[in-house]
């Protein structure tokens, strides 16, 4: 966990909470002890980012109203419904195609770090 926190320039406690949550939802494994830590098996690596987002935050990001309105639906759309639905569906497709295994195999041009604003 220390290595992960250092590599992405993030506080260790913050990373620990995230990893514990992902482990609880079955997206990675953890082992205790002196040489313990977190790891992703080949089975967990098949999960998509959409799977993780939905498990942790629910499907609101991929199914909710862009304005956060409760009444918005296909039969009673809000003013941005159709435009937002198209963008939301495209976002789901992007996250659905991106698996954890890609973070193992694909080279990133830059070092992965959390952005702080």
mmCIF file of C-alpha atoms in Angstrom:
data_model
loop_
_atom_site.group_PDB
_atom_site.id
_atom_site.type_symbol
_atom_site.label_atom_id
_atom_site.label_comp_id
_atom_site.label_asym_id
_atom_site.label_seq_id
_atom_site.Cartn_x
_atom_site.Cartn_y
_atom_site.Cartn_z
ATOM 1 C CA UNK A 1 0.000 0.000 0.000
ATOM 2 C CA UNK A 2 2.877 2.371 0.745
ATOM 3 C CA UNK A 3 4.285 1.748 -2.700
ATOM 4 C CA UNK A 4 0.934 2.435 -4.375
ATOM 5 C CA UNK A 5 0.439 5.644 -2.372
ATOM 6 C CA UNK A 6 3.939 6.831 -3.249
ATOM 7 C CA UNK A 7 3.591 5.939 -6.935
ATOM 8 C CA UNK A 8 0.379 7.940 -7.371
ATOM 9 C CA UNK A 9 1.295 10.702 -4.912
ATOM 10 C CA UNK A 10 -1.628 10.100 -2.579
ATOM 11 C CA UNK A 11 -1.976 9.715 1.218
ATOM 12 C CA UNK A 12 -1.564 6.123 2.387
ATOM 13 C CA UNK A 13 -4.701 6.164 4.570
ATOM 14 C CA UNK A 14 -6.796 7.350 1.620
ATOM 15 C CA UNK A 15 -5.450 4.593 -0.617
ATOM 16 C CA UNK A 16 -5.992 2.039 2.182
ATOM 17 C CA UNK A 17 -9.696 2.896 2.405
ATOM 18 C CA UNK A 18 -10.111 2.645 -1.357
ATOM 19 C CA UNK A 19 -8.307 -0.702 -1.549
ATOM 20 C CA UNK A 20 -10.291 -2.109 1.378
ATOM 21 C CA UNK A 21 -13.539 -1.092 -0.331
ATOM 22 C CA UNK A 22 -12.460 -2.684 -3.608
ATOM 23 C CA UNK A 23 -11.472 -5.847 -1.745
ATOM 24 C CA UNK A 24 -14.824 -5.951 0.058
ATOM 25 C CA UNK A 25 -16.633 -5.772 -3.308
ATOM 26 C CA UNK A 26 -14.455 -8.556 -4.759
ATOM 27 C CA UNK A 27 -12.439 -6.473 -7.218
ATOM 28 C CA UNK A 28 -9.114 -7.370 -5.648
ATOM 29 C CA UNK A 29 -7.710 -9.703 -3.022
ATOM 30 C CA UNK A 30 -5.909 -8.898 0.183
ATOM 31 C CA UNK A 31 -3.610 -10.872 2.398
ATOM 32 C CA UNK A 32 -2.611 -10.053 5.945
ATOM 33 C CA UNK A 33 0.703 -10.400 7.626
ATOM 34 C CA UNK A 34 4.211 -9.098 7.227
ATOM 35 C CA UNK A 35 4.330 -9.733 3.500
ATOM 36 C CA UNK A 36 0.632 -9.057 3.016
ATOM 37 C CA UNK A 37 -0.965 -6.532 0.763
ATOM 38 C CA UNK A 38 -3.408 -6.186 -2.084
ATOM 39 C CA UNK A 39 -3.302 -7.908 -5.438
ATOM 40 C CA UNK A 40 -5.456 -8.538 -8.484
ATOM 41 C CA UNK A 41 -5.771 -12.065 -9.805
ATOM 42 C CA UNK A 42 -6.547 -12.807 -13.451
ATOM 43 C CA UNK A 43 -10.219 -13.290 -12.522
ATOM 44 C CA UNK A 44 -10.493 -9.861 -10.871
ATOM 45 C CA UNK A 45 -8.558 -8.236 -13.712
ATOM 46 C CA UNK A 46 -11.457 -9.015 -16.067
ATOM 47 C CA UNK A 47 -13.726 -6.527 -14.249
ATOM 48 C CA UNK A 48 -14.412 -3.280 -16.030
ATOM 49 C CA UNK A 49 -14.277 0.200 -14.570
ATOM 50 C CA UNK A 50 -18.063 0.327 -15.083
ATOM 51 C CA UNK A 51 -18.411 -2.744 -12.832
ATOM 52 C CA UNK A 52 -16.449 -1.014 -10.087
ATOM 53 C CA UNK A 53 -18.267 2.315 -10.374
ATOM 54 C CA UNK A 54 -21.664 0.595 -10.287
ATOM 55 C CA UNK A 55 -20.732 -1.576 -7.293
ATOM 56 C CA UNK A 56 -19.434 1.342 -5.253
ATOM 57 C CA UNK A 57 -21.687 4.230 -6.315
ATOM 58 C CA UNK A 58 -24.707 2.487 -7.846
ATOM 59 C CA UNK A 59 -25.891 3.054 -11.407
ATOM 60 C CA UNK A 60 -26.748 6.740 -11.003
ATOM 61 C CA UNK A 61 -23.771 7.780 -13.144
ATOM 62 C CA UNK A 62 -24.977 5.597 -16.012
ATOM 63 C CA UNK A 63 -28.749 5.807 -15.538
ATOM 64 C CA UNK A 64 -29.518 9.018 -13.660
ATOM 65 C CA UNK A 65 -30.768 12.390 -14.820
ATOM 66 C CA UNK A 66 -28.112 14.906 -15.844
ATOM 67 C CA UNK A 67 -29.803 17.537 -13.700
ATOM 68 C CA UNK A 68 -30.461 15.168 -10.809
ATOM 69 C CA UNK A 69 -34.222 15.384 -11.204
ATOM 70 C CA UNK A 70 -36.364 12.553 -9.845
ATOM 71 C CA UNK A 71 -39.110 12.902 -12.471
ATOM 72 C CA UNK A 72 -36.857 12.642 -15.545
ATOM 73 C CA UNK A 73 -37.563 9.615 -17.761
ATOM 74 C CA UNK A 74 -38.085 8.649 -21.402
ATOM 75 C CA UNK A 75 -41.751 9.619 -21.144
ATOM 76 C CA UNK A 76 -41.147 12.738 -19.034
ATOM 77 C CA UNK A 77 -37.705 14.051 -20.047
ATOM 78 C CA UNK A 78 -35.879 17.012 -18.540
ATOM 79 C CA UNK A 79 -34.528 19.731 -20.891
ATOM 80 C CA UNK A 80 -31.156 17.979 -21.374
ATOM 81 C CA UNK A 81 -32.405 14.382 -21.252
ATOM 82 C CA UNK A 82 -31.634 13.242 -24.790
ATOM 83 C CA UNK A 83 -28.230 14.933 -25.023
ATOM 84 C CA UNK A 84 -27.192 13.743 -21.571
ATOM 85 C CA UNK A 85 -28.435 10.203 -22.216
ATOM 86 C CA UNK A 86 -26.261 9.940 -25.329
ATOM 87 C CA UNK A 87 -23.201 11.187 -23.422
ATOM 88 C CA UNK A 88 -23.987 8.936 -20.452
ATOM 89 C CA UNK A 89 -24.323 5.886 -22.721
ATOM 90 C CA UNK A 90 -21.021 6.703 -24.399
ATOM 91 C CA UNK A 91 -19.332 7.047 -21.017
ATOM 92 C CA UNK A 92 -20.725 3.665 -19.952
ATOM 93 C CA UNK A 93 -19.356 2.125 -23.133
ATOM 94 C CA UNK A 94 -15.882 3.578 -22.501
ATOM 95 C CA UNK A 95 -15.780 2.445 -18.870
ATOM 96 C CA UNK A 96 -17.352 -0.893 -19.777
ATOM 97 C CA UNK A 97 -14.587 -1.663 -22.279
ATOM 98 C CA UNK A 98 -11.778 -0.640 -19.914
ATOM 99 C CA UNK A 99 -10.721 -3.533 -17.696
ATOM 100 C CA UNK A 100 -8.336 -3.682 -14.781
ATOM 101 C CA UNK A 101 -6.054 -5.911 -16.850
ATOM 102 C CA UNK A 102 -5.374 -2.974 -19.152
ATOM 103 C CA UNK A 103 -3.672 -1.154 -16.293
ATOM 104 C CA UNK A 104 -1.284 -4.101 -16.025
ATOM 105 C CA UNK A 105 -0.408 -4.364 -19.678
ATOM 106 C CA UNK A 106 -0.760 -0.992 -21.360
ATOM 107 C CA UNK A 107 2.048 1.499 -21.091
ATOM 108 C CA UNK A 108 1.035 4.929 -19.937
ATOM 109 C CA UNK A 109 2.881 7.873 -21.424
ATOM 110 C CA UNK A 110 2.981 9.551 -18.039
ATOM 111 C CA UNK A 111 3.260 8.235 -14.534
ATOM 112 C CA UNK A 112 -0.180 7.615 -13.024
ATOM 113 C CA UNK A 113 -0.831 10.152 -10.277
ATOM 114 C CA UNK A 114 -3.918 11.567 -8.660
ATOM 115 C CA UNK A 115 -4.523 15.184 -9.542
ATOM 116 C CA UNK A 116 -5.033 17.615 -6.718
ATOM 117 C CA UNK A 117 -6.868 20.825 -7.406
#
